[in-house]
Coordinates of C-alpha atoms in Angstrom, one line a residue:
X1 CA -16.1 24.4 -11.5
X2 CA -17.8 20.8 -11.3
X3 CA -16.8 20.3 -15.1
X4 CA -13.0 21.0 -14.3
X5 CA -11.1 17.9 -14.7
X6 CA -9.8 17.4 -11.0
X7 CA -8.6 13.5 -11.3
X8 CA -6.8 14.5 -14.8
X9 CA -5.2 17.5 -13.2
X10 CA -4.3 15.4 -9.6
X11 CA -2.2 12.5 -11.5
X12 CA -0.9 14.7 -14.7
X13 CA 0.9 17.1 -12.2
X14 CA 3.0 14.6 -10.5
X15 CA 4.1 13.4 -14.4
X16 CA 4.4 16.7 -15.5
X17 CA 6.8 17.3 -12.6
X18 CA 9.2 14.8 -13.5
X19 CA 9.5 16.1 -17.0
X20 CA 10.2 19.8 -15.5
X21 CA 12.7 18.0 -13.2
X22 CA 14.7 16.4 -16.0
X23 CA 14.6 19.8 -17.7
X24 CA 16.6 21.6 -14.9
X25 CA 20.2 22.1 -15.6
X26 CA 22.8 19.0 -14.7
X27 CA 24.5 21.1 -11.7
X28 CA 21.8 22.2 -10.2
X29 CA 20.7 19.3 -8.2
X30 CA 18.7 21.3 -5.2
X31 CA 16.9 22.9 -7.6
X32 CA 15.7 19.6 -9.0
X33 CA 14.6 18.0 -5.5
X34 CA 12.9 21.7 -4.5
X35 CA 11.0 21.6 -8.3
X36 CA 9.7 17.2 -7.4
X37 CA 9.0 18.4 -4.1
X38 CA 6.6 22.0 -5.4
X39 CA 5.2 19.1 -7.6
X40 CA 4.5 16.5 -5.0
X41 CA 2.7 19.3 -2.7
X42 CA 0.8 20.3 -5.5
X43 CA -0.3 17.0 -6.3
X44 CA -1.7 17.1 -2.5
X45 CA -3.4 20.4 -2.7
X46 CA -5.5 18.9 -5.4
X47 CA -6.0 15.5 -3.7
X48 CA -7.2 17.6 -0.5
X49 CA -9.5 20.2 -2.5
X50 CA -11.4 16.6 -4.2
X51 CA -11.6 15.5 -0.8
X52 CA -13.2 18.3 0.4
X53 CA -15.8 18.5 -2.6
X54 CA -16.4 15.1 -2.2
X55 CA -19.8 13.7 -0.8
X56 CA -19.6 10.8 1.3
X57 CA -23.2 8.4 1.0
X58 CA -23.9 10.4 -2.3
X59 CA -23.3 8.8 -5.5
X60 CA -20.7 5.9 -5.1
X61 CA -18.5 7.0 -8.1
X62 CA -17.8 11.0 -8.1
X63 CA -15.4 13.2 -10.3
X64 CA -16.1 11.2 -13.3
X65 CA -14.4 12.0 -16.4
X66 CA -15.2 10.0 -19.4
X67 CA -14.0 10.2 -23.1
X68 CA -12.8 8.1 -25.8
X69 CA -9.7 6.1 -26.0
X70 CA -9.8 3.1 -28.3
X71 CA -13.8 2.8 -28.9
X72 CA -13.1 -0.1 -31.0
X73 CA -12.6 -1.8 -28.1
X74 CA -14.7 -0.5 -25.9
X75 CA -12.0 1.3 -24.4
X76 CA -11.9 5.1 -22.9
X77 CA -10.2 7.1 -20.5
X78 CA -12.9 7.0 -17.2
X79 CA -11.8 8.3 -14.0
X80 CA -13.9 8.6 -10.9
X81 CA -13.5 8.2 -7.2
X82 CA -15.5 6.8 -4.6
X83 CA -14.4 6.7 -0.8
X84 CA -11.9 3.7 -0.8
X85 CA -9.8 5.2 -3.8
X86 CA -10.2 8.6 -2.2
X87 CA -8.5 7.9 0.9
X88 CA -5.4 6.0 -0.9
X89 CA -5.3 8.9 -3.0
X90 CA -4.9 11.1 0.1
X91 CA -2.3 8.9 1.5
X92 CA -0.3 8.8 -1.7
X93 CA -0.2 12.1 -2.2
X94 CA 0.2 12.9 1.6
X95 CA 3.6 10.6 1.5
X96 CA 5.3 11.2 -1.2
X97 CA 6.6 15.1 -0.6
X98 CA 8.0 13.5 2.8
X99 CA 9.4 10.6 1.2
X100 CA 11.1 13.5 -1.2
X101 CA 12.3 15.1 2.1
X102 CA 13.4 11.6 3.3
X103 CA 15.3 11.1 0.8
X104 CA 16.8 14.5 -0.1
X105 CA 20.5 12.7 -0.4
X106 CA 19.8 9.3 -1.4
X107 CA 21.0 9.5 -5.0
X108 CA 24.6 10.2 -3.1
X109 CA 24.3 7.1 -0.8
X110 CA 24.5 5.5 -3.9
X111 CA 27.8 3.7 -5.6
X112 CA 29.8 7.0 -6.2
X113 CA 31.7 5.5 -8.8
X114 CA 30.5 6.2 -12.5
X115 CA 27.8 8.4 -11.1
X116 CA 25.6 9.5 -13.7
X117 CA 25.2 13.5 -14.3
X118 CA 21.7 13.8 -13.7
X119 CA 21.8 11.2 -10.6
X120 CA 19.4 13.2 -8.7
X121 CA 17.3 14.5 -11.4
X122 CA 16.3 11.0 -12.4
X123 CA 16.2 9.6 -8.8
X124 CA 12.8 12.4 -7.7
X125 CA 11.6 12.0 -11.5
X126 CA 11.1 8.3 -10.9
X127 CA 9.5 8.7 -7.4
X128 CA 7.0 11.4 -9.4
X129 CA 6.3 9.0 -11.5
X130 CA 5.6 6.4 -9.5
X131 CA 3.3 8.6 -7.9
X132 CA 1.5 9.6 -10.8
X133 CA 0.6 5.8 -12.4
X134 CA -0.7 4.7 -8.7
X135 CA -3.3 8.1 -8.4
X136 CA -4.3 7.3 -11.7
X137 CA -4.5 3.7 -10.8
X138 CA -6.3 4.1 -8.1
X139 CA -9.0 6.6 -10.0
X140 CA -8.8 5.0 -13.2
X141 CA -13.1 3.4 -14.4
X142 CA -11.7 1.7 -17.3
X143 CA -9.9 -2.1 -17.0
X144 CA -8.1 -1.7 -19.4
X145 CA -6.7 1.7 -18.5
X146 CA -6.4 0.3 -14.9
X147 CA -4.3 -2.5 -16.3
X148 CA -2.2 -0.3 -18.4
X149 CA -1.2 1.4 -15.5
X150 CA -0.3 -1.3 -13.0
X151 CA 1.9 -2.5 -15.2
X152 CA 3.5 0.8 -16.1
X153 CA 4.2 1.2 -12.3
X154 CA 6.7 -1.8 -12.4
X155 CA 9.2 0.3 -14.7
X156 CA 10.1 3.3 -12.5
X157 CA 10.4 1.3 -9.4
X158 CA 12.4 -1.2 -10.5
X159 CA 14.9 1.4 -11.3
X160 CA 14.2 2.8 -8.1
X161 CA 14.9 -0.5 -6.5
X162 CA 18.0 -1.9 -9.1
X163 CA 20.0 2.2 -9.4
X164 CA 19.5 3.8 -6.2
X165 CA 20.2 1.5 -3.4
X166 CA 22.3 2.0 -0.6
X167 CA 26.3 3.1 -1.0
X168 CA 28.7 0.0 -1.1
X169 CA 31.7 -0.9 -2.5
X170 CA 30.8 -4.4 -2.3
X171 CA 30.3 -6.0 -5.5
X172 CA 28.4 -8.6 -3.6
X173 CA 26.1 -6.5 -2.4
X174 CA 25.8 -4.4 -5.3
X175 CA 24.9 -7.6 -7.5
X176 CA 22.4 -8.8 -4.7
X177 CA 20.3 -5.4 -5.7
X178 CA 20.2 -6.4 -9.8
X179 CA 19.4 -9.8 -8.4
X180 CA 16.2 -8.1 -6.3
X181 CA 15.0 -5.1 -8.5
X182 CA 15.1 -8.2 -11.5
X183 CA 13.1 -10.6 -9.0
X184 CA 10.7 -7.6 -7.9
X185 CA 9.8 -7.4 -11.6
X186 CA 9.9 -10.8 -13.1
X187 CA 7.3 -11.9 -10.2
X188 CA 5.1 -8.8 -11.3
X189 CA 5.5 -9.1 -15.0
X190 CA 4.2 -12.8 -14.6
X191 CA 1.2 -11.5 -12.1
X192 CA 0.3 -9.2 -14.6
X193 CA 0.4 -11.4 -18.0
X194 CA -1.7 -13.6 -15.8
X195 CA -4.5 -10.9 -15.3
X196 CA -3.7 -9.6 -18.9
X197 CA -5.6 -13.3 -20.0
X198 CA -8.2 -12.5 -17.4
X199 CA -8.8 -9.2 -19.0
X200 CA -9.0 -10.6 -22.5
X201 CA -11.1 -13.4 -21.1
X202 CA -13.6 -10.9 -19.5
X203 CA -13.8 -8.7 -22.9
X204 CA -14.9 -11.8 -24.7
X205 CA -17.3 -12.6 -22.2
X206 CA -18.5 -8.9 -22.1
X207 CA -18.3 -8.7 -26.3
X208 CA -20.3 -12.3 -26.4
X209 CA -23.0 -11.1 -23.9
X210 CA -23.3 -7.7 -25.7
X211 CA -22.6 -5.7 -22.6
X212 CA -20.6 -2.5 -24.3
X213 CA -22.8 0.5 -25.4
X214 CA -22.7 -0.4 -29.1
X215 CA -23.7 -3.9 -28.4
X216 CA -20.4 -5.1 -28.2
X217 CA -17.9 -5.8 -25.9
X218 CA -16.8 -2.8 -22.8
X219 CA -13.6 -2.6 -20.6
X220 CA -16.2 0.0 -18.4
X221 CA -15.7 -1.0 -14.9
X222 CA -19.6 0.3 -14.3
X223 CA -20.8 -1.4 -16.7
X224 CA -19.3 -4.9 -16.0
X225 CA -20.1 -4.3 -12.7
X226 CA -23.7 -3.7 -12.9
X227 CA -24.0 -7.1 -15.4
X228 CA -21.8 -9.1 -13.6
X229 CA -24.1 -8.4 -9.9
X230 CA -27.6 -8.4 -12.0
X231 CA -26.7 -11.6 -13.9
X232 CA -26.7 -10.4 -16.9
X233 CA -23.0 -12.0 -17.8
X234 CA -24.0 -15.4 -19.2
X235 CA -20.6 -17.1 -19.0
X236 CA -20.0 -20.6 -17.3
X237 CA -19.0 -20.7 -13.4
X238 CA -16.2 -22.1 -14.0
X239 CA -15.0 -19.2 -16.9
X240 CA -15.7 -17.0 -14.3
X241 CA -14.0 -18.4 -11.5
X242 CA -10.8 -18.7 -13.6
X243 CA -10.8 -14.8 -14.5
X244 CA -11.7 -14.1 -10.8
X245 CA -8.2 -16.3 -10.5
X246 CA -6.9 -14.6 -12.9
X247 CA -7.4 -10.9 -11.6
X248 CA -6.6 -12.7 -8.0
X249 CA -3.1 -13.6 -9.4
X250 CA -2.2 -10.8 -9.7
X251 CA -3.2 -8.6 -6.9
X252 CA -1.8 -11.2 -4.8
X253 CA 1.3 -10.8 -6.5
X254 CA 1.1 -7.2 -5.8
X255 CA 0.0 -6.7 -2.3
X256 CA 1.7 -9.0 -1.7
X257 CA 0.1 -12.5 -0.4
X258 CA 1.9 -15.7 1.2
X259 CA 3.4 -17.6 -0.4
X260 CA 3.8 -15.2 -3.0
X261 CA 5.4 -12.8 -1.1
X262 CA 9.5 -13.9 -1.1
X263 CA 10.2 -10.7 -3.6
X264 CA 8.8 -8.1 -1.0
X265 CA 11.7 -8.1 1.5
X266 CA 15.1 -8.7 -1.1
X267 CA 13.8 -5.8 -2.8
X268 CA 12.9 -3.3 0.5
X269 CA 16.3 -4.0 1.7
X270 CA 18.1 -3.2 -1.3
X271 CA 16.5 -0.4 -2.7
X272 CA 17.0 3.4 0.0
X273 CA 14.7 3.6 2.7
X274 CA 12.3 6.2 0.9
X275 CA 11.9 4.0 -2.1
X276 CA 11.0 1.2 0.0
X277 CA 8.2 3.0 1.7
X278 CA 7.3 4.2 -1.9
X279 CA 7.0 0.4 -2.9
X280 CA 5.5 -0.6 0.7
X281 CA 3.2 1.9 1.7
X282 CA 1.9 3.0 -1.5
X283 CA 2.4 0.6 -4.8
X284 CA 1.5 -2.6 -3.1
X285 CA -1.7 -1.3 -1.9
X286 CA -2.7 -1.0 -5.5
X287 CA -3.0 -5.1 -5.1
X288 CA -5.1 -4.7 -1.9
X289 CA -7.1 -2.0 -3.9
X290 CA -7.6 -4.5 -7.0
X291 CA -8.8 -6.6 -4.6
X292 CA -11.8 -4.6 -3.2
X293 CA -12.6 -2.6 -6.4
X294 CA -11.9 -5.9 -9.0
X295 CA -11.8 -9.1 -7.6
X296 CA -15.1 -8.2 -5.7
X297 CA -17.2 -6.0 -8.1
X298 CA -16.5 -7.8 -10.9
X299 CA -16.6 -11.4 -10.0
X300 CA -19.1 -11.8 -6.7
X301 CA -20.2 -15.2 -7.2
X302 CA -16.3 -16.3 -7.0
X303 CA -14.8 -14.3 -4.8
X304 CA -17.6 -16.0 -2.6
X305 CA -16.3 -19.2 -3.5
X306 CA -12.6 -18.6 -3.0
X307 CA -12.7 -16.6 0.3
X308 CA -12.1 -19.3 2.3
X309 CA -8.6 -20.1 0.4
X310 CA -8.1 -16.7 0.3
X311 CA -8.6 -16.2 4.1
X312 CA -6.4 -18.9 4.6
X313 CA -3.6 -17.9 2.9
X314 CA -3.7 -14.9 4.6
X315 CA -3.6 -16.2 8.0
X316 CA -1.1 -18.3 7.2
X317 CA 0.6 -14.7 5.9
X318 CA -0.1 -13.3 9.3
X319 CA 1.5 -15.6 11.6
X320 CA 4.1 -16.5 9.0
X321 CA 6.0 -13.1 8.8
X322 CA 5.4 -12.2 12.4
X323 CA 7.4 -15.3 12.8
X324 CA 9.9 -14.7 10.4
X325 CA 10.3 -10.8 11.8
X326 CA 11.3 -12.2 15.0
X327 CA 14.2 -14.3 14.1
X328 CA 16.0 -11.4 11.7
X329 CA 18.9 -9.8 12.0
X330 CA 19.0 -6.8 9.9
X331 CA 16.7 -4.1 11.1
X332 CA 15.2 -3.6 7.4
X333 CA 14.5 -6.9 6.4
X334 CA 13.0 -6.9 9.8
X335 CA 10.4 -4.5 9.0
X336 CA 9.7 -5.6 5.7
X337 CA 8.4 -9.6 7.1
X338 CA 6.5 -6.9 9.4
X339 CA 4.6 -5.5 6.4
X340 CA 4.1 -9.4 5.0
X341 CA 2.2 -10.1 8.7
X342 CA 0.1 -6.4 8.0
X343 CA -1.1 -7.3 4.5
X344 CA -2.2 -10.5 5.3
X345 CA -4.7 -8.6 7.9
X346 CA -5.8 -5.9 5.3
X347 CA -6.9 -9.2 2.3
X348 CA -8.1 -11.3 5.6
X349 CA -10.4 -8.2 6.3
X350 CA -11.3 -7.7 2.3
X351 CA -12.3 -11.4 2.0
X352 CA -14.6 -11.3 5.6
X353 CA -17.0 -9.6 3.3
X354 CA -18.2 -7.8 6.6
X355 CA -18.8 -3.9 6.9
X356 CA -16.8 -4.4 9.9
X357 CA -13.8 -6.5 7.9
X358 CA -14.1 -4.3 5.0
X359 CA -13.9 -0.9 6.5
X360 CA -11.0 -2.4 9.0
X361 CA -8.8 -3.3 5.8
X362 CA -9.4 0.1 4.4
X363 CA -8.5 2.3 6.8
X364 CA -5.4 -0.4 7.6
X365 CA -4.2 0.4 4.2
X366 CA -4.0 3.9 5.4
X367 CA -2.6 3.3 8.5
X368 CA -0.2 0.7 7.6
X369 CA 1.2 3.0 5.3
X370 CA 2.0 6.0 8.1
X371 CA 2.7 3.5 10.5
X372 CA 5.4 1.6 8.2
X373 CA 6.7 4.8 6.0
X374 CA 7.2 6.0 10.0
X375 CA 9.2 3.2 11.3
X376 CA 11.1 2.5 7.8
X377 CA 12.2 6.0 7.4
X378 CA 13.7 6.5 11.0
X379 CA 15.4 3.5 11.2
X380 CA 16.7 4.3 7.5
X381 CA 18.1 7.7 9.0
X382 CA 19.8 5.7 11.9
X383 CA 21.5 3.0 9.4
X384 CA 23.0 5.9 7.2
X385 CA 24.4 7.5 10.7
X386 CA 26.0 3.7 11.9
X387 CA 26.5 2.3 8.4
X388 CA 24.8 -1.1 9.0
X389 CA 21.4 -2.9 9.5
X390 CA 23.3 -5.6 11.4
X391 CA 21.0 -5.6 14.7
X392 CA 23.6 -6.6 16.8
X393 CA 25.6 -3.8 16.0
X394 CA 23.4 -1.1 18.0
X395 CA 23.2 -0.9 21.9
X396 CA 22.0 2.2 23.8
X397 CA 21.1 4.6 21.1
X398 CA 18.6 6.5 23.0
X399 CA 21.4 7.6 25.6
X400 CA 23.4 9.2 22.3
X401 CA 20.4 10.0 20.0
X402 CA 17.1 10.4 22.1
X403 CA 14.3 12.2 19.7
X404 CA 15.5 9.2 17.0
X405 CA 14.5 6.9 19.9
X406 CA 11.5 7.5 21.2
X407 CA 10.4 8.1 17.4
X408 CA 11.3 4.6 16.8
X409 CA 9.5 3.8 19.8
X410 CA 5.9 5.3 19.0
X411 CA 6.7 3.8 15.2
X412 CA 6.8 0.1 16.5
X413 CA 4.2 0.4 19.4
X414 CA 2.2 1.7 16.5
X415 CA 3.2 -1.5 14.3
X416 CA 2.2 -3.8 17.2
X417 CA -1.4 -2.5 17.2
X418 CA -0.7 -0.6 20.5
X419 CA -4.2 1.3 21.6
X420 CA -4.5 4.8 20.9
X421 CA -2.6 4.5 17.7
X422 CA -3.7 4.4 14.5
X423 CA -3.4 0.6 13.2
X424 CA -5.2 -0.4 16.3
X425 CA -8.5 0.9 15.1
X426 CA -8.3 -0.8 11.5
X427 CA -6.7 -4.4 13.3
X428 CA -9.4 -4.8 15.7
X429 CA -12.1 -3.9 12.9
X430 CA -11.0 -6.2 10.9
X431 CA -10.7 -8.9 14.1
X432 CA -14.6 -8.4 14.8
X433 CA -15.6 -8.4 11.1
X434 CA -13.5 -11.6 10.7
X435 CA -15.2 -13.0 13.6
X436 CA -18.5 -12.9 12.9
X437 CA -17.8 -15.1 9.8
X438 CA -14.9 -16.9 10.6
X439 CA -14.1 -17.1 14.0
X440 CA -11.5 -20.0 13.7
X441 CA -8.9 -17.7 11.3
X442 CA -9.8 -14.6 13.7
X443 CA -8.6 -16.6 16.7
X444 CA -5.9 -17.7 15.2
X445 CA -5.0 -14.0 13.7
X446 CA -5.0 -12.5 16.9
X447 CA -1.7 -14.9 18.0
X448 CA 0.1 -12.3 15.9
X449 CA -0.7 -9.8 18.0
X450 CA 1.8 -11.2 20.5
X451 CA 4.2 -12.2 18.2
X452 CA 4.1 -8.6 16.9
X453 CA 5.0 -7.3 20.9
X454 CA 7.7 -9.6 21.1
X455 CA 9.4 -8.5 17.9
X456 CA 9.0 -4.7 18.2
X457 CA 10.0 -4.7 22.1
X458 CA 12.9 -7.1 21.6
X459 CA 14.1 -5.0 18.5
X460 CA 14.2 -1.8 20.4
X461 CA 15.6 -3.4 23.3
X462 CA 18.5 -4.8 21.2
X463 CA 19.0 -1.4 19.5
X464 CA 18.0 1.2 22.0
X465 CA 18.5 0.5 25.5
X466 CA 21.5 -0.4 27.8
X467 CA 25.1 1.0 27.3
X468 CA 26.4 2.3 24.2
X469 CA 28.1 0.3 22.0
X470 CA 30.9 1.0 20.3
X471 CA 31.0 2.8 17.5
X472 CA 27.6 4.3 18.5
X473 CA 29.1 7.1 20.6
X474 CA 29.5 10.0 17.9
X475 CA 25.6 9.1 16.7
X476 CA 23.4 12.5 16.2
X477 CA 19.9 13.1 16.9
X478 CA 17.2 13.6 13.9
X479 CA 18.2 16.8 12.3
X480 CA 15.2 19.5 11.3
X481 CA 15.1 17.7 7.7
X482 CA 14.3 14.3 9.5
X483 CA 12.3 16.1 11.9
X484 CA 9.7 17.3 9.1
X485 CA 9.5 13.7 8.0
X486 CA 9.0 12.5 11.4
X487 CA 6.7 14.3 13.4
X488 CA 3.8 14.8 10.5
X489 CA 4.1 10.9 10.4
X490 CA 4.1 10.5 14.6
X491 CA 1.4 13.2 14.6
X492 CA -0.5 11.3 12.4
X493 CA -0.6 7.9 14.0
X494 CA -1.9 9.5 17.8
X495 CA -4.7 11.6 15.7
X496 CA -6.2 8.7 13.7
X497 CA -5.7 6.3 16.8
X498 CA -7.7 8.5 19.2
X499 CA -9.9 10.0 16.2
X500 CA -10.5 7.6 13.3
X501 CA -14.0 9.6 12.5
X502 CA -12.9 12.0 9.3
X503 CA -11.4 8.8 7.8
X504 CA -14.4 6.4 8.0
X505 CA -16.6 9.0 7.1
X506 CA -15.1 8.5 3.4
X507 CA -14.8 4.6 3.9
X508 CA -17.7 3.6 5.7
X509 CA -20.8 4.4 2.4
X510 CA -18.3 3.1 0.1
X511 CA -17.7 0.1 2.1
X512 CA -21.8 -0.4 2.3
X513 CA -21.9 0.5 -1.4
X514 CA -19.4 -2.1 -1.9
X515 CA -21.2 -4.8 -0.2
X516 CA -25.0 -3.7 -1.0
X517 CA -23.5 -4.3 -4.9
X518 CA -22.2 -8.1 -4.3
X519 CA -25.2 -8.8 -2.5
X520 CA -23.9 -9.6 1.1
X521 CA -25.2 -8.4 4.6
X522 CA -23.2 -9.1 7.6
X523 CA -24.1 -11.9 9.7
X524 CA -26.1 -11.3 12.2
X525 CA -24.0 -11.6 16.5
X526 CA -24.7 -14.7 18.3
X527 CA -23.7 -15.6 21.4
X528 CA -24.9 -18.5 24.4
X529 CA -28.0 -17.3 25.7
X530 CA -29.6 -18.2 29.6
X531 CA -31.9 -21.0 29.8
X532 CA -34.2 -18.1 31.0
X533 CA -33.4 -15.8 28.8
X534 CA -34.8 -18.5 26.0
X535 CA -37.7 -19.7 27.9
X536 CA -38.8 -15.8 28.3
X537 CA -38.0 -16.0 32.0
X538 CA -36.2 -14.7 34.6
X539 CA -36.0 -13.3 37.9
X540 CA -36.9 -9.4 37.8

């Protein structure tokens, strides 16, 4: 049983699925959605049965598979899994079946006109897809293979985001969504030719210092690893800085950092709500990911020398889209400049290089991506009912639809950090690990903790309390379709806020394994001490 190939089997099923899906006859469209959604679960099943085989503080990489893929480059097809990538893995797994449910009737909120035959077939074929190149992204020991992949992820979603946005007959609007699925890619194709010259770079550098197995050069991520942190990678600072740069880029691109961040919410808004979440919640944390496992494993010496730039930026990020949230008016682009403020916590806790930071950002990935496929998805569900994201448009929707309401509620306390829900955990981790190293961009962080109050509480205010406007009158409550969708994603959000444990247990030796590797400790608390406390003193 240890020799069966669980990472292969957990990302070839979601791939597999599409294909079946495509293979189901034109007309029979449930059919299709039931097949992606089997799939999807499947794909879970798997992802749960690794977890629960996995050893947390055992050996950091687990699962490994390793054969060969192009040896003349140094090349194979490695997959393991350590306790970061493990609990993405569950989360992108864990979403995607609900994001399936979610968007059961998307591919009919689409233009109607010239409606392709298969609509739906390809629509949950893409989304499988999707799936399947971030699990293997996310399990994937080889750079090259990883890079392969992150690119590869660009295709299906862009035809996600460019052929399956929301229905209008505006040919406006309808051009505004080529314009953003063709911005989403361009901005990533660029990110990744950039770390495609970083990957070449490092090859050279590997084949020059003889790192590979053969004496040559080695895309192993192990082995790069273990040369890069013992020294044995002879190249130049500055080489190594720019391929640090390079990978950087790219991830940045990806996650997505300020001021490289303008694609993020032209794309969520014109792409369905599930797809969004799909792009939000699980493909950008890929860059996040890249971050931790790449930029910091591979290049330790650099990422030391660029935190502070890189903690900056993602200050700036914080405050930046809490700001911009606040003075939206449409309800999605809303929440998108939300998830700008949220990743700029998650790279401000990577680059903190604290246990505390570290772990924080980790399990914020997780719980970003509940707490945002949560408050997405709901207020999708309410926009197809009304027929606009205009904010203004909405008054007292809790009197008409009351279970959509107080969903939306616990989504945005939950998206403000509210205690005793899940992001609150990871955002004050990665406050006190930021602290303890840089206290000035933790202070500063923390103002977008009030700017995130005033956004959410205003926004639900505006769309959920006092009389019913109209037009909102014949609004109906979250059917049972919505309410599978919903509650797993409510449910999760109290359990992880008032019991974080099972999570960290996964993240917390990785994160230790993480750091142990680059060679940092965290910095040991000070604080003013008593004139009699110092002198040994004191009154007893």
């Amino acid at each position: 049983m240890n020799d069966y190939p669980w990472l292969t089997t957990l990302w070839v099923l979601p791939l597999v699925g599409a294909v079946v899906v495509m293979a189901v006859p034109a007309r029979a469209r449930t059919l299709a959605r039931g097949v992606a959604l089997v799939f999807a679960v499947a794909a879970l099943v798997v992802g749960v049965v690794i977890a629960a085989r996995f050893e947390p503080g055992a050996e950091q990489f687990q699962f490994v598979e390793s054969r060969e893929w192009i040896p003349a480059f140094g090349a194979g097809y490695t997959l393991g899994i350590d306790g970061i990538a493990l609990v993405l893995v569950l989360l992108t797994a864990a979403l995607v079946p609900l994001l399936l449910l979610a968007g059961w009737n998307d591919e009919r909120q689409s233009d109607a006109e010239e409606r392709p035959t298969r609509r739906a077939h390809l629509y949950v074929a893409l989304t499988l897809v999707v799936e399947s190149v971030v699990l293997i992204s996310f399990v994937s020991l080889d750079i090259l293979l990883f890079y392969v992949f992150f690119e590869a992820m660009l295709i299906p979603m862009y035809f996600l985001i460019g052929g399956f946005g929301p229905r209008t007959a505006d040919a406006a609007l309808r051009a505004q969504r080529s314009r953003a699925a063709v911005k989403f890619l361009l901005y990533n194709l660029f990110g990744g030719l950039v770390m495609l010259a970083a990957v070449i770079g490092l090859y050279v550098v590997t084949a020059r210092d003889e790192i590979g197995q053969g004496g040559g050069g080695t895309f192993d991520l192990r082995a790069v690893m273990t040369a890069a942190n013992s020294g044995q990678l002879g190249a130049a600072p500055a080489v190594l800085n720019a391929l640090f740069l390079g990978f950087l880029f790219a991830f940045a691109v990806k996650a997505p950092l300020w001021p490289l961040h303008t694609w993020l919410p032209d794309a969520a808004v014109s792409a369905t709500p599930a797809s969004a979440v799909l792009m939000m919640a699980v493909v950008d944390k890929v860059g996040t990911f890249g971050m931790l496992r790449y930029c910091l494993l591979l290049f330790p010496a650099a990422s030391d020398t660029y935190a502070p730039l890189v903690i900056t930026l993602a200050v700036i990020g914080i405050v930046y889209g809490a700001l911009l949230a606040i003075g939206q008016t449409d309800v999605m682009r809303l929440i998108a400049y939300t998830s700008i403020s949220h990743f700029g916590f998650i790279i401000l806790g990577i680059f903190a290089m604290t246990s505390q930071g570290q772990t924080g950002a980790t399990l914020y990935m997780v719980n970003h991506g509940i707490s945002t496929a949560a408050l997405f998805l709901i207020a999708g569900f309410l926009v197809s009912r009304r027929g606009t994201r205009v904010i203004a448009e909405y008054g007292g929707v809790q009197k008409v639809a009351p279970v959509l309401a107080g969903a939306f509620f616990v989504a945005g306390l939950a998206t403000l950090s509210l205690p005793g829900l899940a992001p609150f955990v990871s955002e004050f981790l990665v406050l006190v690990g930021t602290f303890t190293r840089y206290r000035a961009a933790a202070v500063v962080a923390t103002v977008a903790l009030v700017l995130a109050a005033l956004y959410i509480l205003w926004l639900y205010q505006r769309m959920m309390t006092g009389p019913v406007r109209e037009g909102n009158e014949k609004l109906y409550d979250l059917v049972p379709r919505e309410l599978a969708v919903v509650v797993p994603l409510i449910a999760a959000l109290i359990f992880l806020g008032v019991y974080p444990k099972p999570v960290l247990d996964f993240i917390d030796p990785a994160v230790h394994q993480t750091l142990t590797t680059i060679g940092k400790t965290d910095p040991k608390p000070s604080a003013p001490t008593l004139p009699e406390a110092r002198s040994g003193g004191g009154h007893r």
